[in-house]
Tab-separated table of C-alpha atoms and ligand atoms in Angstrom:
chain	number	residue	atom	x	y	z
A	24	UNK	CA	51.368	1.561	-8.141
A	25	UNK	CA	53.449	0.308	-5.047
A	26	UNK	CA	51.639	-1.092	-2.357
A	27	UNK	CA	54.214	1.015	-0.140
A	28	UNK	CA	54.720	4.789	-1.271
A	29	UNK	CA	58.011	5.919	0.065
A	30	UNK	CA	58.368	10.185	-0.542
A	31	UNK	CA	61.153	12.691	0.024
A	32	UNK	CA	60.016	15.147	0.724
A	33	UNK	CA	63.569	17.272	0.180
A	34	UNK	CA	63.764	18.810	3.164
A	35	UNK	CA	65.070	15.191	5.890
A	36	UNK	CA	61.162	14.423	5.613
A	37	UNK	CA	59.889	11.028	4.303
A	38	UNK	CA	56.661	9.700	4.207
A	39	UNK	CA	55.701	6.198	4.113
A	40	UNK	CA	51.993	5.140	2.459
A	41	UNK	CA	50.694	2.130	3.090
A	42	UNK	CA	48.718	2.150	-0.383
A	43	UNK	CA	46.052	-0.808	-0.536
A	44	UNK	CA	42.846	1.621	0.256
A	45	UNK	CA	40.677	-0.616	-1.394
A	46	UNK	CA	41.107	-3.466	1.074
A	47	UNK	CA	41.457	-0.925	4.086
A	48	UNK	CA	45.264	-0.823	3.785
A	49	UNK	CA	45.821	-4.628	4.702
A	50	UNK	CA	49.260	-5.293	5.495
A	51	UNK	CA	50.118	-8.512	2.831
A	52	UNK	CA	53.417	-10.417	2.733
A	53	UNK	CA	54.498	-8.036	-0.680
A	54	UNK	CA	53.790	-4.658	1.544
A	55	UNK	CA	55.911	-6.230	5.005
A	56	UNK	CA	58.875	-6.961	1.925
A	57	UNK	CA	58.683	-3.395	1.011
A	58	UNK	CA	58.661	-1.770	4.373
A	59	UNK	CA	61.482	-3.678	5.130
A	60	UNK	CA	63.263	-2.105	2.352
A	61	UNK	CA	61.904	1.235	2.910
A	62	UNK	CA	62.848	0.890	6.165
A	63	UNK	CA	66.641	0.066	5.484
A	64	UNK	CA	66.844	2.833	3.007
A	65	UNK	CA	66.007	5.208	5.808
A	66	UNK	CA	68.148	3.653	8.039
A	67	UNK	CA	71.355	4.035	5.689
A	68	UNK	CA	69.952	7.712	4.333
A	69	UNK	CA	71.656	10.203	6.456
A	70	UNK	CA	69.182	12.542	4.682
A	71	UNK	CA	66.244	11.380	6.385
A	72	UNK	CA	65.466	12.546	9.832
A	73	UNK	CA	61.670	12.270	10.127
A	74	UNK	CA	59.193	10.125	8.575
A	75	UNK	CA	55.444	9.983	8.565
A	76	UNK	CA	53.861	6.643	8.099
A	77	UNK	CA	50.370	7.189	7.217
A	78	UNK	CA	47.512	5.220	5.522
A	79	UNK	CA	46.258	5.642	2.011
A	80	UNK	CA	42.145	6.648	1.250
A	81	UNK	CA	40.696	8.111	4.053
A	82	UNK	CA	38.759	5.342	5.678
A	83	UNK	CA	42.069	3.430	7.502
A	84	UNK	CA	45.722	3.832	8.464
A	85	UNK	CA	45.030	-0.445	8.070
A	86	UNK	CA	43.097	-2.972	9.375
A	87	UNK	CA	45.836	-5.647	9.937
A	88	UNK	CA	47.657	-7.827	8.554
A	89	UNK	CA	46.040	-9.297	5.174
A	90	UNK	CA	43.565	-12.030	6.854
A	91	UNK	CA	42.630	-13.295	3.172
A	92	UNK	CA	46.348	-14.463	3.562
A	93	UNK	CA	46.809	-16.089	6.010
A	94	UNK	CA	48.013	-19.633	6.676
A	95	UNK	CA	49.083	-19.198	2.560
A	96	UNK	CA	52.718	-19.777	3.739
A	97	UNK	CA	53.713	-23.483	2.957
A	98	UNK	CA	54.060	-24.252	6.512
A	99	UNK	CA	53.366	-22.880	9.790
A	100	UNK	CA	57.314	-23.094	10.385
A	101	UNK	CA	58.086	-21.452	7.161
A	102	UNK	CA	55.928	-18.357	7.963
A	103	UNK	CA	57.961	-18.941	11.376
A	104	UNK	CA	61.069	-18.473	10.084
A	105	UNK	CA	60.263	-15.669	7.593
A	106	UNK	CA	59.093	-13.518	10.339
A	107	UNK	CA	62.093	-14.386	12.428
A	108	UNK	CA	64.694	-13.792	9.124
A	109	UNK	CA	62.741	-9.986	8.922
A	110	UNK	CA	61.863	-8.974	12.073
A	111	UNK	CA	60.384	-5.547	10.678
A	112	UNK	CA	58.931	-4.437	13.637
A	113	UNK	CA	62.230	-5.004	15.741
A	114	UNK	CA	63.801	-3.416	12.694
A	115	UNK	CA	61.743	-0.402	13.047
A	116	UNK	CA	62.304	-0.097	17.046
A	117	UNK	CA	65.844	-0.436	16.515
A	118	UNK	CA	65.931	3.011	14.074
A	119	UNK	CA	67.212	6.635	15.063
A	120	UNK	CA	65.746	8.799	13.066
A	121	UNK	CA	62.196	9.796	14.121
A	122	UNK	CA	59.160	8.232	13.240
A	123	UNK	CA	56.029	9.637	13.828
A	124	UNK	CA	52.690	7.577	13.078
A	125	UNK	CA	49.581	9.883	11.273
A	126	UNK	CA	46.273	7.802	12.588
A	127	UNK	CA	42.972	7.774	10.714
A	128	UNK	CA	40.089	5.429	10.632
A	129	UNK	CA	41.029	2.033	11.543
A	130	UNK	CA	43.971	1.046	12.670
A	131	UNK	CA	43.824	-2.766	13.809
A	132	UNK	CA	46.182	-5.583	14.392
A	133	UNK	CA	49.509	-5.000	12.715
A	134	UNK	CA	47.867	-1.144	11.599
A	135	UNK	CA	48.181	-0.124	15.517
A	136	UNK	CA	51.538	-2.170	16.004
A	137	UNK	CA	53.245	-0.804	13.020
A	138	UNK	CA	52.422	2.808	15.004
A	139	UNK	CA	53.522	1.709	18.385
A	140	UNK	CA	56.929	1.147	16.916
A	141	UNK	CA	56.647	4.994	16.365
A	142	UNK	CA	57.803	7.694	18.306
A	143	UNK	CA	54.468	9.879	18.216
A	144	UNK	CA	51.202	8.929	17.497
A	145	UNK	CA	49.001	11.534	16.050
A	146	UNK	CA	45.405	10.730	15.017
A	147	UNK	CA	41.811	11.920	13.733
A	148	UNK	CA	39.046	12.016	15.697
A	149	UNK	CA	37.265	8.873	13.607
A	150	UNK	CA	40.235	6.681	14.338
A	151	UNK	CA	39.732	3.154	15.897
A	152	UNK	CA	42.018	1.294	17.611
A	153	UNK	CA	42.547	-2.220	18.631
A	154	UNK	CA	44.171	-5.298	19.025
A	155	UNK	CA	41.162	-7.700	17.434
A	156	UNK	CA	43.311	-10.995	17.268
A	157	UNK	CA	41.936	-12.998	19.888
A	158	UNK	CA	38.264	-12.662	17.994
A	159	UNK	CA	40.099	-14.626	14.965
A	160	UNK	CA	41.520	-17.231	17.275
A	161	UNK	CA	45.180	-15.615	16.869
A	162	UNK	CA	46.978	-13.702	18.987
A	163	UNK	CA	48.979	-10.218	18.161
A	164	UNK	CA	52.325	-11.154	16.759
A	165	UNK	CA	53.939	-7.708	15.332
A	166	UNK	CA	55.037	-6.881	18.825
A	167	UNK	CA	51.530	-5.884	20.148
A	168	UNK	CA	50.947	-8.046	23.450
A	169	UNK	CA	54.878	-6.135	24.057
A	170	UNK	CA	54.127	-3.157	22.773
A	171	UNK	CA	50.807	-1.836	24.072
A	172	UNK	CA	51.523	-2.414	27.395
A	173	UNK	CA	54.439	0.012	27.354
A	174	UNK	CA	52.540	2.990	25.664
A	175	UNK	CA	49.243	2.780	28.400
A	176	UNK	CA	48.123	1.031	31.475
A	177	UNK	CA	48.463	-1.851	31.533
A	178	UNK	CA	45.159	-3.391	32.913
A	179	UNK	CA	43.549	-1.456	29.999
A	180	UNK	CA	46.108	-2.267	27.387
A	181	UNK	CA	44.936	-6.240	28.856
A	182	UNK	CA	41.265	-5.598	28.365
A	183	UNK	CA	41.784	-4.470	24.789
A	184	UNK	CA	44.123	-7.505	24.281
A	185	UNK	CA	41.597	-9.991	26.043
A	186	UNK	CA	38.543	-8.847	24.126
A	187	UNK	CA	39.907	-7.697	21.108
A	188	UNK	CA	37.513	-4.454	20.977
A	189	UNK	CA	38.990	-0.960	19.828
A	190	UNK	CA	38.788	2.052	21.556
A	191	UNK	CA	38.091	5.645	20.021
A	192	UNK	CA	40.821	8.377	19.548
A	193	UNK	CA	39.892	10.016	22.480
A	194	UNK	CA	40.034	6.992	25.032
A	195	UNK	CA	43.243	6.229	23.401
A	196	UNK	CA	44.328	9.818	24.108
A	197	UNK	CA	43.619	9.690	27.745
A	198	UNK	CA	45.020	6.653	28.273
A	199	UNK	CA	48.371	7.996	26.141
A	200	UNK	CA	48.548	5.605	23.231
A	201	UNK	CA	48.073	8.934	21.242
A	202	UNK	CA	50.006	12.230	21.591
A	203	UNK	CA	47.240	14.152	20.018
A	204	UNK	CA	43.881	14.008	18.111
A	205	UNK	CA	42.873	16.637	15.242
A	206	UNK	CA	40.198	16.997	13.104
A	207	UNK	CA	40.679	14.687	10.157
A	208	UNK	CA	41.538	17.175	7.377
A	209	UNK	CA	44.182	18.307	9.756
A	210	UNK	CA	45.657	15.089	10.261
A	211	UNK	CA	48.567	15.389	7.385
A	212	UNK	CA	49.048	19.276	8.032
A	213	UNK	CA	49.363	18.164	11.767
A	214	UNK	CA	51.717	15.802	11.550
A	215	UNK	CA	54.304	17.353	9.192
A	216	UNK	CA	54.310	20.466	11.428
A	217	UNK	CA	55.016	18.087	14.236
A	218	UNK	CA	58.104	16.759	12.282
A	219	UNK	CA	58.672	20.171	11.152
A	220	UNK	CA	59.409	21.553	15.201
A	221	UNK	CA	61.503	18.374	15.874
A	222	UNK	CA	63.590	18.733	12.130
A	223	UNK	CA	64.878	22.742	13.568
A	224	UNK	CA	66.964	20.458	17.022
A	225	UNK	CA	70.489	19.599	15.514
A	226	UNK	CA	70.070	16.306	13.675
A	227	UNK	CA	72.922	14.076	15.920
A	228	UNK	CA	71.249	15.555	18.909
A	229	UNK	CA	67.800	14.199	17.500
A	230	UNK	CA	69.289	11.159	17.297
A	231	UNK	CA	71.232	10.925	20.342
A	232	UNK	CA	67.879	12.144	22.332
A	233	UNK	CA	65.879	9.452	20.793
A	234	UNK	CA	68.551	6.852	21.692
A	235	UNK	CA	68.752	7.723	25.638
A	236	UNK	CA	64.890	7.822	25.653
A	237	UNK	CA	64.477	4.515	23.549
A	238	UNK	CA	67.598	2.602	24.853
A	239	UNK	CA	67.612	3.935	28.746
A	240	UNK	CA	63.591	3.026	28.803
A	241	UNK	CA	65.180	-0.688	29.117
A	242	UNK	CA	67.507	-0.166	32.016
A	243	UNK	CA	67.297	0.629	35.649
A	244	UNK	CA	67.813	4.476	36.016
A	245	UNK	CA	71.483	3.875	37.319
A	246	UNK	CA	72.358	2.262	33.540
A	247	UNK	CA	69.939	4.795	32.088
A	248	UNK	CA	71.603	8.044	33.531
A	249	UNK	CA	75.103	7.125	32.554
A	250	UNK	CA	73.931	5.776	28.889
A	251	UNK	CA	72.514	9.624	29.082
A	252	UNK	CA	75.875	10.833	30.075
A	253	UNK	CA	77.819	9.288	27.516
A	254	UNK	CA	75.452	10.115	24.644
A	255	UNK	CA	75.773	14.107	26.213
A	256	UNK	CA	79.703	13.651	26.278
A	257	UNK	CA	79.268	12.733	22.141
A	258	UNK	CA	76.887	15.370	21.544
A	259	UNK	CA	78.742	17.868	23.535
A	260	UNK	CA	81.766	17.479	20.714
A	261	UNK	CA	79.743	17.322	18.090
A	262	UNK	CA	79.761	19.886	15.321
A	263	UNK	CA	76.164	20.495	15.693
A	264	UNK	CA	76.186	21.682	19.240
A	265	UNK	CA	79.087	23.833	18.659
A	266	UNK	CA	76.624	25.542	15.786
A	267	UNK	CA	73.831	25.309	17.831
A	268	UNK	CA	75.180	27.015	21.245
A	269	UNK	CA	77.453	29.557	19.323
A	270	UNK	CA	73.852	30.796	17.156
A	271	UNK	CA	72.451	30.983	20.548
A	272	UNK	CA	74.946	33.638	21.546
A	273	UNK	CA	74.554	34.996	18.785
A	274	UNK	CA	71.045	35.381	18.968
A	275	UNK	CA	70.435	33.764	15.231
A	276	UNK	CA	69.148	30.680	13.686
A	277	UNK	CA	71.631	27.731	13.838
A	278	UNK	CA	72.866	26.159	10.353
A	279	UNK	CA	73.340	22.156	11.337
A	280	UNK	CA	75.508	20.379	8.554
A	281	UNK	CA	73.278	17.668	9.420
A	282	UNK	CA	74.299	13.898	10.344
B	2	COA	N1	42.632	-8.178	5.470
B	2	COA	C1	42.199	-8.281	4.212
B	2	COA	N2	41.165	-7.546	3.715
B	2	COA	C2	40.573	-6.674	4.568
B	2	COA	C3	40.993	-6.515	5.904
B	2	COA	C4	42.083	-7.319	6.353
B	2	COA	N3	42.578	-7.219	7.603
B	2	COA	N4	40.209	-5.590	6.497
B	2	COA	C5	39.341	-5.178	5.557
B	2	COA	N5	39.554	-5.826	4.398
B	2	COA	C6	38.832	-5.655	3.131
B	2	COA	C7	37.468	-6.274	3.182
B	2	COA	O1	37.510	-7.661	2.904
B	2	COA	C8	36.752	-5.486	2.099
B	2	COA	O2	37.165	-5.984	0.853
B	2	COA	P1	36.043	-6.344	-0.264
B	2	COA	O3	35.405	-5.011	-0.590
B	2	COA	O4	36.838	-6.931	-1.383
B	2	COA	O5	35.095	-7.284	0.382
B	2	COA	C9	37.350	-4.096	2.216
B	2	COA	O6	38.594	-4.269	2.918
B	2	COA	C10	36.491	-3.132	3.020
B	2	COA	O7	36.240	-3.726	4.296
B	2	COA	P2	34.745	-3.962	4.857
B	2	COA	O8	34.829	-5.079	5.843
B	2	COA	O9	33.775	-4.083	3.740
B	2	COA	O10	34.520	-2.556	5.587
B	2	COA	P3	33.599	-2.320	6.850
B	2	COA	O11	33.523	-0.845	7.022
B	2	COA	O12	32.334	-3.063	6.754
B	2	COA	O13	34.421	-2.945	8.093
B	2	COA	C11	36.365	-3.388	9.439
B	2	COA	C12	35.674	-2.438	8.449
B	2	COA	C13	37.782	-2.862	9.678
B	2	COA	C14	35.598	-3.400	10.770
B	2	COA	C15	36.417	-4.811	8.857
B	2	COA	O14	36.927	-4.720	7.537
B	2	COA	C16	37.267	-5.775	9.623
B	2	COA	O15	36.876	-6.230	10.668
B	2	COA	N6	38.473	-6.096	9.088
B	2	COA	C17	39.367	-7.053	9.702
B	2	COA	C18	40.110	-6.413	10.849
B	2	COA	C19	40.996	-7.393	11.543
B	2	COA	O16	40.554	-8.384	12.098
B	2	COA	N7	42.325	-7.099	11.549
B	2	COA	C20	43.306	-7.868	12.242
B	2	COA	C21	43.869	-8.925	11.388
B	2	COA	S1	45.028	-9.907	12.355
């Protein structure tokens, strides 16, 4: 068995399993290889529109990278450059399609980084998050120290970098890193409805959307407004909107062609 799953589900929904439940879904060198090809195939599959990263067993989306691992690349350099060759996490920011992060258990290190390069966090009520690195004499290095401090304050995205504890789905709630906590035998249901509601927009609008959000987040609002009006200019013309507004008038369901 893969230590990624990668599903189609049919219907422009993937899911992504990171399948290693017996060491809490540690994220080895074999699994970051497969994402990164998982993550290219979704990138070049106009078929996929949402997918749904979740973790495998029921005790952890993961706790981190592998630490029985560690320091087995050759050199410090070589590990270096291997991370800088497959920047998966950059990889994963740089995507269009939607990606929406399913929570449970723990979800340390690299197995809360992997979901901040998501577009929606979703999680159970047991999950646990943190950044623990700085307990292991290491610090965060799949974007975290970047990437926290973007999704919630930043004085308490510090404390939980400083200290390395984890906070509880609903601290991480209130402070935003997640969208929404459910029961844990709703967490899958939960989830694929969410992708469900965003799979009935057009799918070049979905795209287009996520773009201005993701790409105008970077600029100052002058950049950010006319990135917006160039992306609504392209989705304006495209054959999706002409569906969309014409089922409107119509007062029917719009058929997108898709892409
Ligand atoms: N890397 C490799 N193996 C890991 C792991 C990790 N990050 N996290 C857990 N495991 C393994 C454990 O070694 C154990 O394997 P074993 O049964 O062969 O001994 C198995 O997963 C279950 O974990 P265990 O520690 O027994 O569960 P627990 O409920 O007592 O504790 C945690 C859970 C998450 C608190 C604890 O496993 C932990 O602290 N893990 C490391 C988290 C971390 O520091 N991540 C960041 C890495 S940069």
């Amino acid at each position: 068995m893969p230590d990624v799953l990668y599903e189609k589900t049919g219907d422009r929904l993937a899911w992504v399993t990171l399948n290693r439940p017996q060491v809490l879904n540690a994220i080895n060198m074999a699994m970051r290889d497969q994402l990164w090809e998982i993550m290219h195939a979704v990138r070049d599959d106009p078929e996929v529109e949402v997918v749904i990263f979740k973790g495998a067993g029921d005790r952890a989306f993961s706790a981190g990278a592998d630490i029985k691992e560690f320091g087995t690349a050759p050199t410090y350099a070589d590990a270096r450059r291997a991370r800088r060759e497959r920047d998966l996490w950059g990889f994963m920011l740089s995507l269009d399609c939607a990606l929406i992060a399913a929570i449970q258990g723990y979800a340390l290190g690299a197995g809360i980084e992997l979901p901040m390069c998501c577009d929606i966090r979703i999680a159970s009520e047991d999950a646990r998050m943190g950044l623990p690195e700085v307990t292991l004499g290491y610090i965060p290095s799949a974007g975290g120290t970047q990437t926290l401090p973007r999704h919630m304050p930043p004085g308490i995205a510090m404390e939980m970098i400083l200290t390395g504890d984890p906070i509880d789905a609903q601290t991480a709630f209130h402070h935003g890193l997640v969208q929404k906590i459910v029961p844990h035998g709703r967490l899958y249901p939960e989830a694929e409805a969410l992708a469900g509601r965003i799979l009935r927009g057009g799918p070049e609008a979905v795209r287009l959307v996520k773009r201005a959000v993701v790409e105008g987040l970077e600029m100052p609002l002058e950049d950010a407004l006319a990135l917006e009006g160039r992306l609504a200019e392209r989705a304006l013309i495209s054959a999706d909107a002409r569906e969309g507004l014409r089922a409107k008038v119509e007062g029917r369901e719009p058929k997108f062609a898709g892409g």
